[in-house]
mmCIF file of C-alpha atoms in Angstrom:
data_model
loop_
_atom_site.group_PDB
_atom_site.id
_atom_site.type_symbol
_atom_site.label_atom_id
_atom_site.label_comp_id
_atom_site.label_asym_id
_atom_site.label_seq_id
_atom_site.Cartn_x
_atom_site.Cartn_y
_atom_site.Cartn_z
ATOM 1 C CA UNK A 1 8.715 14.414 5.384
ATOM 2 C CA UNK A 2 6.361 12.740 2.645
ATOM 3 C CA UNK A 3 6.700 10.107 0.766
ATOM 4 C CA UNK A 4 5.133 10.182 -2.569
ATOM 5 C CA UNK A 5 4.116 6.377 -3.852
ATOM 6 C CA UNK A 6 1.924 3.880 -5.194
ATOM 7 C CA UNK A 7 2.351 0.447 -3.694
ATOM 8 C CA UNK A 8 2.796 -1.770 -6.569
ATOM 9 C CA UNK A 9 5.963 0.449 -7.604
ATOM 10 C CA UNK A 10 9.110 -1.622 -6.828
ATOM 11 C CA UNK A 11 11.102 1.342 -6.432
ATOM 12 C CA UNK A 12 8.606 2.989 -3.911
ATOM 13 C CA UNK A 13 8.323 -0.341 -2.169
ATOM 14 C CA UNK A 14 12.281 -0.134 -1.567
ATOM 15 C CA UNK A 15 11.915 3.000 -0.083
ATOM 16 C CA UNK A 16 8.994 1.741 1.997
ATOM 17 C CA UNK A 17 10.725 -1.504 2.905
ATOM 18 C CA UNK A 18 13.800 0.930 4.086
ATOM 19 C CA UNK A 19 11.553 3.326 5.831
ATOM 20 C CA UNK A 20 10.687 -0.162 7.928
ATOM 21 C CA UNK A 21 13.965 -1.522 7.972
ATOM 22 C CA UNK A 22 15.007 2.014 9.752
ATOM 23 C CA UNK A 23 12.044 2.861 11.942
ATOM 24 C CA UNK A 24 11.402 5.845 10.259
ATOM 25 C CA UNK A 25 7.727 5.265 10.446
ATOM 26 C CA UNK A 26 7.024 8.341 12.543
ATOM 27 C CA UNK A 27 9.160 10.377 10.343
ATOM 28 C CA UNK A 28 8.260 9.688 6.894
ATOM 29 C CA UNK A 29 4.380 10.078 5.840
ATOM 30 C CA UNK A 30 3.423 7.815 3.293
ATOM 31 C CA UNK A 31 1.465 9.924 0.408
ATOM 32 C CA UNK A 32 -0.688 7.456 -2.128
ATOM 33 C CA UNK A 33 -1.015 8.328 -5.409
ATOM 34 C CA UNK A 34 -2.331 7.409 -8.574
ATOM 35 C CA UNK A 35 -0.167 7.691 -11.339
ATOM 36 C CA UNK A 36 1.035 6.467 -14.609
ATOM 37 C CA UNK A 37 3.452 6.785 -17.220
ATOM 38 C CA UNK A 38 1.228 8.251 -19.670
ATOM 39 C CA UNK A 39 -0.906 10.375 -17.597
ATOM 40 C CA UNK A 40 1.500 11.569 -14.234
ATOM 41 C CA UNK A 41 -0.808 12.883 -11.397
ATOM 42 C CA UNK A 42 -0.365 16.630 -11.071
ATOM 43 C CA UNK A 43 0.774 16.432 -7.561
ATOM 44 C CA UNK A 44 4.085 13.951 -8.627
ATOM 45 C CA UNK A 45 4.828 16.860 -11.505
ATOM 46 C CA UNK A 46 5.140 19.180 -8.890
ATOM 47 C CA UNK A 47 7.320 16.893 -6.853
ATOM 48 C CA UNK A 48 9.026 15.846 -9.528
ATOM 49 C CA UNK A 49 9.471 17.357 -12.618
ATOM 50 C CA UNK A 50 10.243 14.169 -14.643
ATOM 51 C CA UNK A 51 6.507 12.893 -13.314
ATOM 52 C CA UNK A 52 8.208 9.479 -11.345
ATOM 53 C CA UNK A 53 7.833 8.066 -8.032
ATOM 54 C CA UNK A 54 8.879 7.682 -5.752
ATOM 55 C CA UNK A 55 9.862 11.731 -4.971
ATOM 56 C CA UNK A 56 10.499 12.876 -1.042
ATOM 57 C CA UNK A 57 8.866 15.714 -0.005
ATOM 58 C CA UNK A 58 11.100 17.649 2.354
ATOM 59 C CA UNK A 59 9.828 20.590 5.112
ATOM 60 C CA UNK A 60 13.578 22.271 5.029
ATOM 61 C CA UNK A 61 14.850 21.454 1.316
ATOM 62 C CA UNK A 62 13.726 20.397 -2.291
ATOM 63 C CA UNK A 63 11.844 17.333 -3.006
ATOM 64 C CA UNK A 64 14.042 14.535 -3.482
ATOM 65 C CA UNK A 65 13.713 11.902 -6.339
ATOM 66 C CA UNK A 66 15.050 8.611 -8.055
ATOM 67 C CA UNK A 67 15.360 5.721 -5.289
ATOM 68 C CA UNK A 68 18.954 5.765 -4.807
ATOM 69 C CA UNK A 69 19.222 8.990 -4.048
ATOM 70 C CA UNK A 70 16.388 8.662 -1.693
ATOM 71 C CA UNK A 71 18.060 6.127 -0.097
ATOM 72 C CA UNK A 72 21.009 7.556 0.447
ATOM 73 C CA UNK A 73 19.062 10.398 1.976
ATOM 74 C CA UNK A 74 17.323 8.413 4.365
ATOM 75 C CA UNK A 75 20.361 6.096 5.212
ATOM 76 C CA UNK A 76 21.796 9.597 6.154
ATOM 77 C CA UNK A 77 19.376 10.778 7.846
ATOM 78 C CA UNK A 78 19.039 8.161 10.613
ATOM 79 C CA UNK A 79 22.624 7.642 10.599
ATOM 80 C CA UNK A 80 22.266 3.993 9.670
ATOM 81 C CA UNK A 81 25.296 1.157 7.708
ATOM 82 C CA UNK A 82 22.958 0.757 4.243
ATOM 83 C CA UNK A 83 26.143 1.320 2.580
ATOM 84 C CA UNK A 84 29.026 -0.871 4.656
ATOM 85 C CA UNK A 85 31.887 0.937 3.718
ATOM 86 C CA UNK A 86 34.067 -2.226 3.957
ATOM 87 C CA UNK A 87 32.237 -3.416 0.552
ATOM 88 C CA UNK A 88 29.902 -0.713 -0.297
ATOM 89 C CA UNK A 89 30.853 -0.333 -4.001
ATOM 90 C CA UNK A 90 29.587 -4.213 -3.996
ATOM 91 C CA UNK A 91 26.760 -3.569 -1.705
ATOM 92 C CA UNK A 92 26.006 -0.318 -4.586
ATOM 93 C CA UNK A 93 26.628 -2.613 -7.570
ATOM 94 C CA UNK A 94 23.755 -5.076 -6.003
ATOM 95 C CA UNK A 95 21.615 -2.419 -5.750
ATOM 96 C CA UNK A 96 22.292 -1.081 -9.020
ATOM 97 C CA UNK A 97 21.167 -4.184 -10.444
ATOM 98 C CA UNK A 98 18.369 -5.060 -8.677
ATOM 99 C CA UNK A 99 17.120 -1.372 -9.831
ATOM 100 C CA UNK A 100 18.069 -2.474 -14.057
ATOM 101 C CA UNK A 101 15.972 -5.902 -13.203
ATOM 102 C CA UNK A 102 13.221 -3.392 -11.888
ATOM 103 C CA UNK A 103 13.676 -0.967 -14.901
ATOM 104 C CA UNK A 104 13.513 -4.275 -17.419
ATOM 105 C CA UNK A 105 10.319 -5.629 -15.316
ATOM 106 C CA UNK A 106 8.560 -2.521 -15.175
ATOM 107 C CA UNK A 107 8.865 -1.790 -19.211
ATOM 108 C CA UNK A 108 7.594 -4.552 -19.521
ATOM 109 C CA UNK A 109 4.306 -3.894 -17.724
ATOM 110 C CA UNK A 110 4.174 -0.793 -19.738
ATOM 111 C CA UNK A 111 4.620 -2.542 -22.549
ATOM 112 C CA UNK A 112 1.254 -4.832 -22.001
ATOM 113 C CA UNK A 113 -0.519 -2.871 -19.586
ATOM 114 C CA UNK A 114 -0.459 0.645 -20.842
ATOM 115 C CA UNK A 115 0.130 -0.157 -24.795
ATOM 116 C CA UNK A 116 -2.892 -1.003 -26.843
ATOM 117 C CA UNK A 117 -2.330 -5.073 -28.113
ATOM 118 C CA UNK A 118 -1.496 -3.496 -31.939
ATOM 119 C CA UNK A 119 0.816 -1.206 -30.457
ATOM 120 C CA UNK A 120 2.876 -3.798 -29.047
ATOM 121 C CA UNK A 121 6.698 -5.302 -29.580
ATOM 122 C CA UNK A 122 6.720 -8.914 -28.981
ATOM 123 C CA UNK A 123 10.397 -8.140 -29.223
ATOM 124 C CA UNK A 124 11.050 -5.460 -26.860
ATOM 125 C CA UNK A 125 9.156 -7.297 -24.035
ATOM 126 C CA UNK A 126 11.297 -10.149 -24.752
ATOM 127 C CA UNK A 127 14.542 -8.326 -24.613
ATOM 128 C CA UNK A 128 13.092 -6.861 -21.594
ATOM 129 C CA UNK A 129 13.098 -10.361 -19.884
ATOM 130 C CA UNK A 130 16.560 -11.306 -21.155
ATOM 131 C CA UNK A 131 18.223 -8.246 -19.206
ATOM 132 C CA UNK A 132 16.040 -9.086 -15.844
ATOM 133 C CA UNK A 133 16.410 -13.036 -16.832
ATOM 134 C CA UNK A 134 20.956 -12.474 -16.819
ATOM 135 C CA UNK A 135 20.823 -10.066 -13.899
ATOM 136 C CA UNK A 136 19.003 -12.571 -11.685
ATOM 137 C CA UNK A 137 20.834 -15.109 -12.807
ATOM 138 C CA UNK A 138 23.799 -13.276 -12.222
ATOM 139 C CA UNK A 139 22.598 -12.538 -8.426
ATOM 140 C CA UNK A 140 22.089 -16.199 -8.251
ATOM 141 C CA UNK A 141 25.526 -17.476 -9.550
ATOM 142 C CA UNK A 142 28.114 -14.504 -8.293
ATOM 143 C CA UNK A 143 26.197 -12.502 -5.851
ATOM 144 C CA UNK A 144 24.594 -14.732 -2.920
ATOM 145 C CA UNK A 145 28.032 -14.130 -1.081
ATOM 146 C CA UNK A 146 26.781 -10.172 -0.753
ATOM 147 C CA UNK A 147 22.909 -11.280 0.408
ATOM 148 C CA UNK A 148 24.108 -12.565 3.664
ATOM 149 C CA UNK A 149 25.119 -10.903 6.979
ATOM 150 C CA UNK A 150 23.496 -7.589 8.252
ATOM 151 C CA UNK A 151 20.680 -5.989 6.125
ATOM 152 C CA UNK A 152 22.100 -3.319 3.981
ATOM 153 C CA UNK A 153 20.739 -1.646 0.446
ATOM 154 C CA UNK A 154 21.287 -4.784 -1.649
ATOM 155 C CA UNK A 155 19.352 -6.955 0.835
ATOM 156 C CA UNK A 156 16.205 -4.395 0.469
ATOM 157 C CA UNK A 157 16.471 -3.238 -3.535
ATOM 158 C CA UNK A 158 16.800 -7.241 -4.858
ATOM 159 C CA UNK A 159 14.151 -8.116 -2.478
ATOM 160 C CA UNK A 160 11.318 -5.635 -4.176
ATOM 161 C CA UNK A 161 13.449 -6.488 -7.373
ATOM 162 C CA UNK A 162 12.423 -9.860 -7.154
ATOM 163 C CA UNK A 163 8.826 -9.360 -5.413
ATOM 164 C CA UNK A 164 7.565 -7.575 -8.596
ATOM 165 C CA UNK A 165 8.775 -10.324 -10.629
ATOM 166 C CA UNK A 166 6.409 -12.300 -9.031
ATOM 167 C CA UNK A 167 3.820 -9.321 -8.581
ATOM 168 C CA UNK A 168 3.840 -8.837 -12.709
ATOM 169 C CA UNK A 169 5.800 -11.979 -14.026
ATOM 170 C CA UNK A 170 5.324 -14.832 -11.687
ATOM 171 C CA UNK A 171 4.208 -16.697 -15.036
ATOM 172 C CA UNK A 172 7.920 -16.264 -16.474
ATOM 173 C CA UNK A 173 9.411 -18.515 -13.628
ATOM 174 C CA UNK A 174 12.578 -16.642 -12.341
ATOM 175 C CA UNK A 175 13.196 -19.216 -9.793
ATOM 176 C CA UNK A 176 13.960 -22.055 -12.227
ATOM 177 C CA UNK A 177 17.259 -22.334 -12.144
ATOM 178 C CA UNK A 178 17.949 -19.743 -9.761
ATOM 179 C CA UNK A 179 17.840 -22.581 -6.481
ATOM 180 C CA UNK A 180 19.910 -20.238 -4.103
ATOM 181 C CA UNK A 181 18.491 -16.531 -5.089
ATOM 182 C CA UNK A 182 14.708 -17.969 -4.566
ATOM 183 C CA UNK A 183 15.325 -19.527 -0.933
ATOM 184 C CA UNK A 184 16.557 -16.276 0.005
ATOM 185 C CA UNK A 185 14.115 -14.228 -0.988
ATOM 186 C CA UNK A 186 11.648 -16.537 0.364
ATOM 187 C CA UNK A 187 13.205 -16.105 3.825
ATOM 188 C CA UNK A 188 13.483 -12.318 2.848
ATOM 189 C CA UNK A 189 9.700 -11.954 2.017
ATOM 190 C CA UNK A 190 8.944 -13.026 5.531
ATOM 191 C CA UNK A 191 10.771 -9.711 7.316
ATOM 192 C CA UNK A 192 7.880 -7.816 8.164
ATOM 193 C CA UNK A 193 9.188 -4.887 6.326
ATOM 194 C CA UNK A 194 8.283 -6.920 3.363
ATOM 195 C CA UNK A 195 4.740 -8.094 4.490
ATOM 196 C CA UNK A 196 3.973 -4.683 5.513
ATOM 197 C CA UNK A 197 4.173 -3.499 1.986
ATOM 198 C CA UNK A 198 2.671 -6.080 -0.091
ATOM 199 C CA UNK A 199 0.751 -4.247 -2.480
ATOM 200 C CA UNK A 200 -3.379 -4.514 -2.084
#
């Protein structure tokens, strides 16, 4: 199978932190590609007909895209406990909003780094931060309970959640106020399927 990614991608990094987290290593081949919203590479179209990434490329099925369902995949695949069925509809609801802070994060970028200055909404990008802003604080003041114990989907989509805040926002400050959420995804950070896929 091939992976089709670009590092700084939080929702390719989940996959690749997973990949880790599961020794797939020798199973999944990492594909690099350059890509963006406005101009998809031809060889993510074909993958995926919506032009995102990540997108699985399978030798006995379709291509596989959007994250979660790549994760499920996987988790299958190497019959692995991603999904603890004694709390997975918590474990999913973690995961499902460390994926909205990522959506919120990423529009952002778009916003300043794809969008000509004149073209921009002050507004947007700041409505953007409010819906990452509440879910992490949200993580931090309900959640922490469901970041401890054995690593499951949660523990790897909030930690590239929370790495491309600091990859593309660092100057927004998510940890103020957020005491608990930042020392565990400092401790987090240090798993070397995190340090493996720091983007160049």
């Amino acid at each position: 199978m091939k992976l089709l990614m670009s590092p700084p991608s939080p929702y390719a990094r989940m996959i690749r932190i997973l990949i880790r987290e599961l020794d797939l290593m020798d199973t999944v081949e990492e594909g690099q590609i350059t890509t963006t919203a406005f101009n998809s590479a031809p060889e993510i179209i074909a993958a995926n007909p919506l032009g995102k990434i990540p997108a699985l490329v399978r030798d006995d099925g379709p291509t596989l895209y959007d994250s979660r369902v790549i994760a499920q995949f996987l988790n299958a695949h190497a019959g692995s406990g991603l999904y603890p069925e004694s709390r997975k509809w918590e474990v999913m609801t973690l995961e499902a909003t460390a994926i909205g802070i990522m959506d919120s994060a990423v529009s952002m970028s778009y916003e300043t780094r794809l969008r000509p200055e004149s073209q921009q909404s002050p507004d947007w990008i700041e409505a953007q931060w409010e819906k990452a802003a509440r879910g992490v604080k949200a993580v931090n003041d309900v959640w922490m309970s469901h970041l401890t114990g054995p690593i499951n989907i949660g523990h790897i989509a909030m930690g590239s959640a929370l790495a491309y805040l600091d990859l593309r926002h660092d100057a927004r400050g998510w940890r103020e106020g957020n005491d608990a959420l930042a020392a565990w995804h400092d401790e987090f950070a240090q798993r070397p399927s995190m340090t493996e896929t720091v983007p160049a």
